């Protein structure tokens, strides 16, 4: 054998070995993840992101915001960037987004949001998303120019899976064939059960986005199958869904709790899955039936602009959840932005929230036989209670001793919903922005 031929064969052999080694070193979709004892997971919901390409900051846009439910859409881009940069800086093991990613499912909003999430993914933090009731086949998708609103393209379920392919769908351990649900592996003993609870098949025909949530029979069987599999392998699951598993308010209705929660709940309980992360209702609240805790993180698009921090110890099965404010002012100053709204964002956003809340309650109070001073005192209390719902905090001593609260307590029952709303939150005694939980070991 010639020296030249031997050298050629040696080069081919070395190249083959190098190629095989490189292939083996690449993480495969659904490949086994390493054990992580201590991990941090960040969760946010109801971003209601609106691409800045879809508005000109004009009359129609601001009229739309004023008529809405306190979403700060004029700073949607900055709120999202502040959240993204916070995640990149903190480097948690995962960022979880539980639906209503966009304002009304605009294709441009989805595409632009995916570009932002790619920055998180590229920094080393995996991102996992599911759709909410606003995100898919939404005939209300609009852009704003001058004094007019105009239709803009929305997306299909297939589009959603393609746009967010890198954020859970491509690397899923398994995907449900009947929905956009999937299982994501965070570590060797922690899975995320990402459930698509939204109903969007009839939106276009009805010309209105359906807001309630439900899981199909096939999806429930799929949940049962992989929940049992996880239990056998001693793998812990955290469930993520847009709609709520448990009721978060006796007063707020409108399809917030999953229609067939009674079918999903026993599956989770029987397989020792005690934690659900949800959204949709926009308020910060933690509900429990004694075996399952459902944490509804408040909307990142609405003051106080929360996201949740979860710390999980895989060895001791101890878990803590803390609601945090997206640090827009800090982010703005670090970026050298001169906008005073952004540099004093907490003050600006609180004022925006308070004004919207006051306008809503004024429509009720103006019809009641109270003096202007009394109505103002009652409006202050109602707005403060709104903030308690959205922040998950407990009422201050000042609020409990206020004249406005006394007026609400003494108001006639025919005041109706407003009185019940105020007193329900004041007397609930709930603090819903923190949870410490030790997960029972699997039997």
Short mmCIF file of C-alpha atoms in Angstrom, two decimals:
data_model
loop_
_atom_site.label_atom_id
_atom_site.label_comp_id
_atom_site.label_asym_id
_atom_site.label_seq_id
_atom_site.Cartn_x
_atom_site.Cartn_y
_atom_site.Cartn_z
CA UNK A 1 0.00 0.00 0.00
CA UNK A 2 1.45 3.37 -0.99
CA UNK A 3 2.20 6.03 1.60
CA UNK A 4 -0.15 8.43 -0.23
CA UNK A 5 -3.06 5.92 -0.16
CA UNK A 6 -2.49 5.15 3.56
CA UNK A 7 -2.47 8.84 4.41
CA UNK A 8 -5.73 9.35 2.45
CA UNK A 9 -7.46 6.49 4.32
CA UNK A 10 -6.22 7.86 7.65
CA UNK A 11 -7.66 11.30 6.83
CA UNK A 12 -11.03 9.76 5.90
CA UNK A 13 -11.06 7.75 9.15
CA UNK A 14 -10.22 10.78 11.28
CA UNK A 15 -12.83 12.89 9.49
CA UNK A 16 -15.48 10.18 10.07
CA UNK A 17 -14.64 9.94 13.79
CA UNK A 18 -14.68 13.74 14.10
CA UNK A 19 -18.09 13.95 12.40
CA UNK A 20 -19.61 11.23 14.57
CA UNK A 21 -18.25 12.84 17.74
CA UNK A 22 -19.65 16.22 16.74
CA UNK A 23 -23.06 14.70 16.03
CA UNK A 24 -23.12 12.93 19.39
CA UNK A 25 -22.22 16.15 21.17
CA UNK A 26 -25.22 18.04 19.79
CA UNK A 27 -28.34 18.04 22.01
CA UNK A 28 -31.13 16.17 20.29
CA UNK A 29 -34.82 17.13 20.37
CA UNK A 30 -36.34 15.38 23.36
CA UNK A 31 -32.87 14.28 24.53
CA UNK A 32 -32.27 13.52 28.19
CA UNK A 33 -31.53 16.61 30.25
CA UNK A 34 -29.04 16.58 33.15
CA UNK A 35 -30.06 16.62 36.80
CA UNK A 36 -30.38 20.13 38.23
CA UNK A 37 -30.81 20.30 42.00
CA UNK A 38 -31.55 24.02 42.38
CA UNK A 39 -33.38 25.79 39.61
CA UNK A 40 -35.17 29.06 38.94
CA UNK A 41 -38.12 29.23 36.58
CA UNK A 42 -39.64 32.54 35.49
CA UNK A 43 -43.29 32.68 34.45
CA UNK A 44 -45.23 35.51 32.80
CA UNK A 45 -48.67 35.64 31.26
CA UNK A 46 -50.97 37.93 29.32
CA UNK A 47 -48.23 40.00 27.73
CA UNK A 48 -50.79 41.16 25.15
CA UNK A 49 -47.86 42.28 23.04
CA UNK A 50 -48.71 44.66 20.20
CA UNK A 51 -46.04 45.21 17.57
CA UNK A 52 -45.14 48.91 17.23
CA UNK A 53 -45.52 48.45 13.47
CA UNK A 54 -49.29 48.16 14.01
CA UNK A 55 -49.92 51.64 15.39
CA UNK A 56 -48.85 55.22 14.85
CA UNK A 57 -49.49 56.33 18.45
CA UNK A 58 -52.41 58.30 17.07
CA UNK A 59 -56.00 59.08 17.95
CA UNK A 60 -57.58 55.69 17.21
CA UNK A 61 -54.87 53.88 19.14
CA UNK A 62 -55.25 56.01 22.28
CA UNK A 63 -59.04 55.82 22.13
CA UNK A 64 -58.69 52.04 22.00
CA UNK A 65 -56.39 52.06 25.06
CA UNK A 66 -58.72 54.35 27.01
CA UNK A 67 -61.67 52.03 26.36
CA UNK A 68 -59.71 48.93 27.38
CA UNK A 69 -59.07 47.21 30.69
CA UNK A 70 -55.95 49.08 31.82
CA UNK A 71 -53.48 47.39 29.45
CA UNK A 72 -50.55 49.71 28.78
CA UNK A 73 -50.38 48.95 25.07
CA UNK A 74 -48.57 52.20 24.29
CA UNK A 75 -45.56 50.78 26.16
CA UNK A 76 -46.07 47.14 25.20
CA UNK A 77 -42.77 46.98 23.34
CA UNK A 78 -40.77 48.44 26.24
CA UNK A 79 -42.50 46.24 28.84
CA UNK A 80 -41.63 43.17 26.81
CA UNK A 81 -38.03 44.27 26.26
CA UNK A 82 -37.61 44.95 29.99
CA UNK A 83 -38.88 41.45 30.80
CA UNK A 84 -36.67 39.87 28.14
CA UNK A 85 -33.54 41.70 29.31
CA UNK A 86 -34.29 40.80 32.95
CA UNK A 87 -34.46 37.12 32.03
CA UNK A 88 -31.25 37.35 29.99
CA UNK A 89 -29.49 38.99 32.93
CA UNK A 90 -30.81 36.60 35.60
CA UNK A 91 -30.35 33.41 33.54
CA UNK A 92 -33.11 31.20 35.01
CA UNK A 93 -33.43 27.60 33.85
CA UNK A 94 -36.58 28.47 31.87
CA UNK A 95 -38.95 31.25 30.89
CA UNK A 96 -42.59 30.10 30.76
CA UNK A 97 -45.27 32.15 28.99
CA UNK A 98 -48.81 30.93 29.67
CA UNK A 99 -50.82 32.47 26.85
CA UNK A 100 -52.29 35.69 25.51
CA UNK A 101 -48.89 36.46 24.09
CA UNK A 102 -50.39 39.08 21.78
CA UNK A 103 -53.06 41.76 21.97
CA UNK A 104 -55.47 40.15 19.51
CA UNK A 105 -53.46 37.54 17.66
CA UNK A 106 -51.94 39.85 15.05
CA UNK A 107 -49.42 37.99 12.87
CA UNK A 108 -46.96 40.89 13.06
CA UNK A 109 -47.14 40.83 16.86
CA UNK A 110 -46.41 37.10 16.97
CA UNK A 111 -43.49 37.39 14.57
CA UNK A 112 -41.93 40.34 16.39
CA UNK A 113 -42.42 38.73 19.81
CA UNK A 114 -40.74 35.54 18.60
CA UNK A 115 -37.69 37.63 17.62
CA UNK A 116 -37.49 38.96 21.17
CA UNK A 117 -37.85 35.49 22.66
CA UNK A 118 -35.02 34.26 20.43
CA UNK A 119 -32.72 36.63 22.31
CA UNK A 120 -33.65 34.83 25.53
CA UNK A 121 -33.13 31.43 23.92
CA UNK A 122 -29.77 32.50 22.47
CA UNK A 123 -28.65 33.61 25.94
CA UNK A 124 -29.03 30.05 27.23
CA UNK A 125 -32.51 30.16 28.82
CA UNK A 126 -35.08 27.90 27.13
CA UNK A 127 -38.47 29.51 26.46
CA UNK A 128 -41.74 27.57 26.58
CA UNK A 129 -45.01 29.06 25.29
CA UNK A 130 -48.66 28.10 24.90
CA UNK A 131 -51.45 30.11 23.25
CA UNK A 132 -54.21 31.99 25.04
CA UNK A 133 -57.70 32.88 23.87
CA UNK A 134 -56.44 36.06 22.15
CA UNK A 135 -53.67 34.44 20.10
CA UNK A 136 -55.09 32.24 17.33
CA UNK A 137 -57.68 32.77 14.56
CA UNK A 138 -58.69 36.05 16.13
CA UNK A 139 -60.94 38.12 13.84
CA UNK A 140 -60.36 41.14 16.09
CA UNK A 141 -56.73 41.52 14.96
CA UNK A 142 -56.33 45.23 14.20
CA UNK A 143 -53.80 47.91 13.34
CA UNK A 144 -54.29 51.58 14.14
CA UNK A 145 -53.60 54.58 11.94
CA UNK A 146 -54.84 58.13 12.43
CA UNK A 147 -58.44 57.99 13.59
CA UNK A 148 -59.13 54.52 12.18
CA UNK A 149 -58.80 50.83 13.03
CA UNK A 150 -58.02 48.40 10.20
CA UNK A 151 -58.01 44.63 9.92
CA UNK A 152 -54.61 42.98 9.97
CA UNK A 153 -53.71 39.30 9.36
CA UNK A 154 -54.14 36.82 12.21
CA UNK A 155 -52.57 33.37 12.50
CA UNK A 156 -53.75 29.75 12.41
CA UNK A 157 -52.84 27.00 14.92
CA UNK A 158 -50.29 25.71 12.41
CA UNK A 159 -48.77 29.20 12.14
CA UNK A 160 -48.48 29.36 15.93
CA UNK A 161 -46.52 26.09 16.08
CA UNK A 162 -44.25 27.29 13.27
CA UNK A 163 -43.61 30.78 14.62
CA UNK A 164 -42.87 29.45 18.11
CA UNK A 165 -41.18 26.26 16.92
CA UNK A 166 -38.05 26.99 18.94
CA UNK A 167 -39.96 27.75 22.11
CA UNK A 168 -41.14 24.32 23.17
CA UNK A 169 -42.56 22.66 20.08
CA UNK A 170 -39.42 21.44 18.32
CA UNK A 171 -37.79 19.96 21.44
CA UNK A 172 -40.99 18.63 23.07
CA UNK A 173 -40.81 15.16 24.59
CA UNK A 174 -44.28 14.61 23.18
CA UNK A 175 -46.97 16.68 21.45
CA UNK A 176 -50.71 16.15 21.66
CA UNK A 177 -52.16 15.42 18.22
CA UNK A 178 -55.45 17.18 19.04
CA UNK A 179 -54.15 20.52 20.31
CA UNK A 180 -51.07 22.68 20.74
CA UNK A 181 -50.30 20.98 24.06
CA UNK A 182 -46.90 19.39 24.69
CA UNK A 183 -44.55 18.12 27.39
CA UNK A 184 -41.24 19.91 27.89
CA UNK A 185 -38.30 18.46 29.80
CA UNK A 186 -36.61 21.07 32.00
CA UNK A 187 -34.32 18.57 33.73
CA UNK A 188 -34.05 14.81 34.18
CA UNK A 189 -36.75 14.86 36.88
CA UNK A 190 -38.90 17.91 36.04
CA UNK A 191 -41.37 18.20 33.18
CA UNK A 192 -43.65 21.02 32.15
CA UNK A 193 -47.13 19.93 31.05
CA UNK A 194 -47.96 22.77 28.65
CA UNK A 195 -51.71 22.65 28.01
CA UNK A 196 -53.48 24.47 25.19
CA UNK A 197 -56.85 25.18 26.81
CA UNK A 198 -58.08 27.79 24.33
CA UNK A 199 -61.00 27.29 21.92
CA UNK A 200 -60.41 28.99 18.58
CA UNK A 201 -61.92 26.67 15.95
CA UNK A 202 -65.12 28.73 15.57
CA UNK A 203 -63.69 32.24 16.05
CA UNK A 204 -63.70 33.24 12.39
CA UNK A 205 -67.18 31.86 11.75
CA UNK A 206 -68.57 33.67 14.83
CA UNK A 207 -66.45 36.79 14.13
CA UNK A 208 -65.55 36.94 17.81
CA UNK A 209 -62.76 35.27 19.84
CA UNK A 210 -64.08 32.62 22.21
CA UNK A 211 -62.86 33.34 25.74
CA UNK A 212 -63.69 30.16 27.67
CA UNK A 213 -61.35 27.18 27.87
CA UNK A 214 -61.72 23.42 27.56
CA UNK A 215 -59.64 20.30 26.96
CA UNK A 216 -60.87 17.72 24.44
CA UNK A 217 -61.34 14.06 25.31
CA UNK A 218 -58.28 13.07 23.31
CA UNK A 219 -56.14 15.65 25.07
CA UNK A 220 -57.34 14.45 28.49
CA UNK A 221 -56.31 10.89 27.57
CA UNK A 222 -52.92 12.19 26.47
CA UNK A 223 -52.55 14.07 29.80
CA UNK A 224 -53.48 10.89 31.66
CA UNK A 225 -50.94 8.83 29.72
CA UNK A 226 -47.95 11.10 30.30
CA UNK A 227 -48.90 11.96 33.88
CA UNK A 228 -48.88 8.25 34.72
CA UNK A 229 -45.59 7.82 32.86
CA UNK A 230 -44.01 10.63 34.87
CA UNK A 231 -45.27 9.15 38.12
CA UNK A 232 -43.75 5.75 37.31
CA UNK A 233 -40.41 7.38 36.50
CA UNK A 234 -40.55 9.56 39.64
CA UNK A 235 -40.54 12.71 37.51
CA UNK A 236 -42.21 15.82 38.89
CA UNK A 237 -44.62 17.77 36.67
CA UNK A 238 -45.64 21.43 36.78
CA UNK A 239 -48.80 22.11 34.77
CA UNK A 240 -49.04 25.30 32.70
CA UNK A 241 -52.28 26.50 31.11
CA UNK A 242 -53.88 29.79 30.16
CA UNK A 243 -57.25 29.23 31.80
CA UNK A 244 -57.56 28.57 35.51
CA UNK A 245 -57.99 25.13 37.01
CA UNK A 246 -59.57 26.50 40.21
CA UNK A 247 -61.92 29.45 40.80
CA UNK A 248 -60.04 32.59 41.74
CA UNK A 249 -63.07 34.71 42.56
CA UNK A 250 -66.70 34.14 43.46
CA UNK A 251 -67.56 37.42 41.74
CA UNK A 252 -65.58 37.50 38.51
CA UNK A 253 -67.06 35.28 35.83
CA UNK A 254 -66.71 35.12 32.07
CA UNK A 255 -65.07 31.77 31.36
CA UNK A 256 -61.94 32.09 33.47
CA UNK A 257 -62.00 28.59 34.99
CA UNK A 258 -61.59 25.64 32.61
CA UNK A 259 -65.02 24.33 31.56
CA UNK A 260 -64.08 20.74 32.34
CA UNK A 261 -61.77 21.38 35.27
CA UNK A 262 -63.60 18.56 37.06
CA UNK A 263 -62.15 16.11 34.49
CA UNK A 264 -58.57 17.41 34.62
CA UNK A 265 -58.34 17.87 38.39
CA UNK A 266 -58.52 14.16 39.38
CA UNK A 267 -55.90 13.27 36.77
CA UNK A 268 -53.47 15.76 38.30
CA UNK A 269 -54.32 14.78 41.87
CA UNK A 270 -53.99 11.03 41.23
CA UNK A 271 -50.55 11.56 39.70
CA UNK A 272 -49.24 13.87 42.42
CA UNK A 273 -49.14 17.02 40.30
CA UNK A 274 -49.84 19.75 42.87
CA UNK A 275 -48.98 22.96 40.99
CA UNK A 276 -50.69 24.75 38.11
CA UNK A 277 -49.45 28.01 36.60
CA UNK A 278 -52.21 29.97 34.85
CA UNK A 279 -53.30 33.46 33.79
CA UNK A 280 -56.29 34.78 31.83
CA UNK A 281 -58.09 36.41 34.76
CA UNK A 282 -55.40 39.15 34.97
CA UNK A 283 -55.48 39.29 38.79
CA UNK A 284 -52.71 37.99 41.05
CA UNK A 285 -54.22 35.13 43.01
CA UNK A 286 -53.33 31.75 44.49
CA UNK A 287 -56.18 29.27 44.90
CA UNK A 288 -56.10 25.77 46.38
CA UNK A 289 -58.45 22.85 46.87
CA UNK A 290 -56.15 21.40 49.53
CA UNK A 291 -54.24 19.19 47.09
CA UNK A 292 -53.53 21.46 44.13
CA UNK A 293 -52.34 25.06 44.10
CA UNK A 294 -53.30 27.17 41.06
CA UNK A 295 -51.17 30.31 40.78
CA UNK A 296 -52.74 32.90 38.50
CA UNK A 297 -49.97 35.39 37.81
CA UNK A 298 -51.38 38.83 37.01
CA UNK A 299 -51.07 40.21 33.49
CA UNK A 300 -47.64 41.54 32.62
CA UNK A 301 -49.43 44.14 30.48
CA UNK A 302 -51.39 45.60 33.43
CA UNK A 303 -50.09 47.36 36.54
CA UNK A 304 -48.23 46.24 38.62
CA UNK A 305 -46.83 44.34 35.59
CA UNK A 306 -45.95 41.11 37.35
CA UNK A 307 -43.98 38.07 36.40
CA UNK A 308 -43.39 35.15 38.75
CA UNK A 309 -40.14 33.71 40.09
CA UNK A 310 -40.19 30.05 41.03
CA UNK A 311 -37.32 28.50 42.96
CA UNK A 312 -37.37 24.70 42.99
CA UNK A 313 -35.15 22.28 44.89
CA UNK A 314 -35.38 18.93 43.10
CA UNK A 315 -33.90 16.98 46.01
CA UNK A 316 -36.05 18.35 48.84
CA UNK A 317 -39.09 19.03 46.58
CA UNK A 318 -39.39 22.50 48.09
CA UNK A 319 -40.82 25.23 45.87
CA UNK A 320 -41.36 28.94 46.37
CA UNK A 321 -43.19 31.40 44.13
CA UNK A 322 -42.79 35.17 44.34
CA UNK A 323 -44.52 37.77 42.17
CA UNK A 324 -42.16 40.49 40.98
CA UNK A 325 -42.62 43.73 39.05
CA UNK A 326 -41.02 43.98 35.63
CA UNK A 327 -38.29 46.60 36.28
CA UNK A 328 -39.08 48.98 33.42
CA UNK A 329 -37.60 52.11 35.05
CA UNK A 330 -34.32 50.34 35.85
CA UNK A 331 -34.17 48.92 32.34
CA UNK A 332 -34.93 52.32 30.79
CA UNK A 333 -32.21 54.12 32.72
CA UNK A 334 -29.66 51.41 31.91
CA UNK A 335 -30.54 51.82 28.23
CA UNK A 336 -30.05 55.60 28.45
CA UNK A 337 -33.65 56.29 27.43
CA UNK A 338 -34.80 59.86 28.17
CA UNK A 339 -38.57 59.24 28.23
CA UNK A 340 -39.82 60.41 31.68
CA UNK A 341 -42.75 57.95 31.58
CA UNK A 342 -40.32 55.06 31.35
CA UNK A 343 -37.75 56.44 33.79
CA UNK A 344 -40.51 56.89 36.39
CA UNK A 345 -42.53 53.94 35.20
CA UNK A 346 -44.01 52.79 38.50
CA UNK A 347 -45.49 56.24 39.11
CA UNK A 348 -46.69 56.59 35.54
CA UNK A 349 -48.20 53.09 35.35
CA UNK A 350 -49.84 53.38 38.79
CA UNK A 351 -51.46 56.67 37.75
CA UNK A 352 -52.68 55.14 34.48
CA UNK A 353 -54.17 52.16 36.34
CA UNK A 354 -55.76 54.38 39.02
CA UNK A 355 -57.33 56.71 36.44
CA UNK A 356 -58.82 53.83 34.47
CA UNK A 357 -60.16 52.25 37.63
CA UNK A 358 -61.68 55.55 38.84
CA UNK A 359 -63.44 56.14 35.52
CA UNK A 360 -65.03 52.70 35.64
CA UNK A 361 -66.40 53.08 39.18
CA UNK A 362 -67.52 56.67 38.54
CA UNK A 363 -70.22 55.36 36.18
CA UNK A 364 -71.73 53.48 39.13
CA UNK A 365 -71.20 56.10 41.82
CA UNK A 366 -72.65 58.96 39.76
CA UNK A 367 -76.02 57.23 39.90
CA UNK A 368 -76.02 56.97 43.71
CA UNK A 369 -77.28 59.57 46.24
CA UNK A 370 -73.89 60.56 47.65
CA UNK A 371 -72.14 63.92 47.86
CA UNK A 372 -69.26 64.61 45.52
CA UNK A 373 -66.82 64.23 48.45
CA UNK A 374 -68.29 60.86 49.46
CA UNK A 375 -68.16 59.58 45.89
CA UNK A 376 -64.51 60.59 45.65
CA UNK A 377 -63.71 58.77 48.91
CA UNK A 378 -65.54 55.65 47.71
CA UNK A 379 -63.79 55.82 44.33
CA UNK A 380 -60.39 55.93 46.05
CA UNK A 381 -61.24 52.78 48.00
CA UNK A 382 -62.55 51.00 44.90
CA UNK A 383 -59.35 51.82 43.00
CA UNK A 384 -57.25 50.66 45.94
CA UNK A 385 -59.19 47.38 45.99
CA UNK A 386 -58.60 46.99 42.25
CA UNK A 387 -54.90 47.21 42.98
CA UNK A 388 -55.20 44.56 45.72
CA UNK A 389 -56.74 42.18 43.19
CA UNK A 390 -54.06 42.86 40.60
CA UNK A 391 -51.10 42.87 43.00
CA UNK A 392 -52.17 40.07 45.37
CA UNK A 393 -51.22 42.24 48.35
CA UNK A 394 -53.09 42.64 51.65
CA UNK A 395 -54.98 45.88 52.48
CA UNK A 396 -53.14 48.60 54.38
CA UNK A 397 -54.20 49.81 57.82
CA UNK A 398 -54.99 53.18 56.25
CA UNK A 399 -57.38 51.58 53.78
CA UNK A 400 -59.11 49.52 56.46
CA UNK A 401 -59.71 52.64 58.54
CA UNK A 402 -60.75 54.91 55.66
CA UNK A 403 -63.99 56.83 55.45
CA UNK A 404 -64.53 55.50 51.93
CA UNK A 405 -64.53 51.90 53.15
CA UNK A 406 -67.05 52.73 55.86
CA UNK A 407 -69.30 54.25 53.19
CA UNK A 408 -69.05 51.06 51.12
CA UNK A 409 -69.86 48.91 54.15
CA UNK A 410 -72.91 51.05 54.95
CA UNK A 411 -74.09 51.28 51.34
CA UNK A 412 -77.42 49.70 50.48
CA UNK A 413 -77.24 46.23 48.98
CA UNK A 414 -78.86 47.51 45.80
CA UNK A 415 -75.49 49.11 44.98
CA UNK A 416 -74.94 45.62 43.65
CA UNK A 417 -71.73 44.20 42.26
CA UNK A 418 -69.49 47.14 43.21
CA UNK A 419 -70.13 46.74 46.95
CA UNK A 420 -69.61 42.98 46.79
CA UNK A 421 -66.42 43.47 44.77
CA UNK A 422 -64.93 45.90 47.29
CA UNK A 423 -65.85 43.98 50.44
CA UNK A 424 -64.98 40.56 49.07
CA UNK A 425 -61.35 41.53 48.55
CA UNK A 426 -61.07 43.61 51.73
CA UNK A 427 -62.29 40.79 53.96
CA UNK A 428 -60.77 37.84 52.13
CA UNK A 429 -57.52 37.99 54.12
CA UNK A 430 -55.63 36.63 51.12
CA UNK A 431 -52.05 37.39 50.22
CA UNK A 432 -51.52 35.91 46.78
CA UNK A 433 -48.11 37.07 45.62
CA UNK A 434 -46.07 34.47 47.52
CA UNK A 435 -46.29 30.70 48.03
CA UNK A 436 -44.03 28.21 49.80
CA UNK A 437 -44.81 24.59 49.04
CA UNK A 438 -43.25 21.21 49.79
CA UNK A 439 -44.38 18.74 47.16
CA UNK A 440 -45.44 15.37 48.64
CA UNK A 441 -43.26 12.48 47.52
CA UNK A 442 -44.83 10.16 44.98
CA UNK A 443 -46.40 7.04 46.47
#
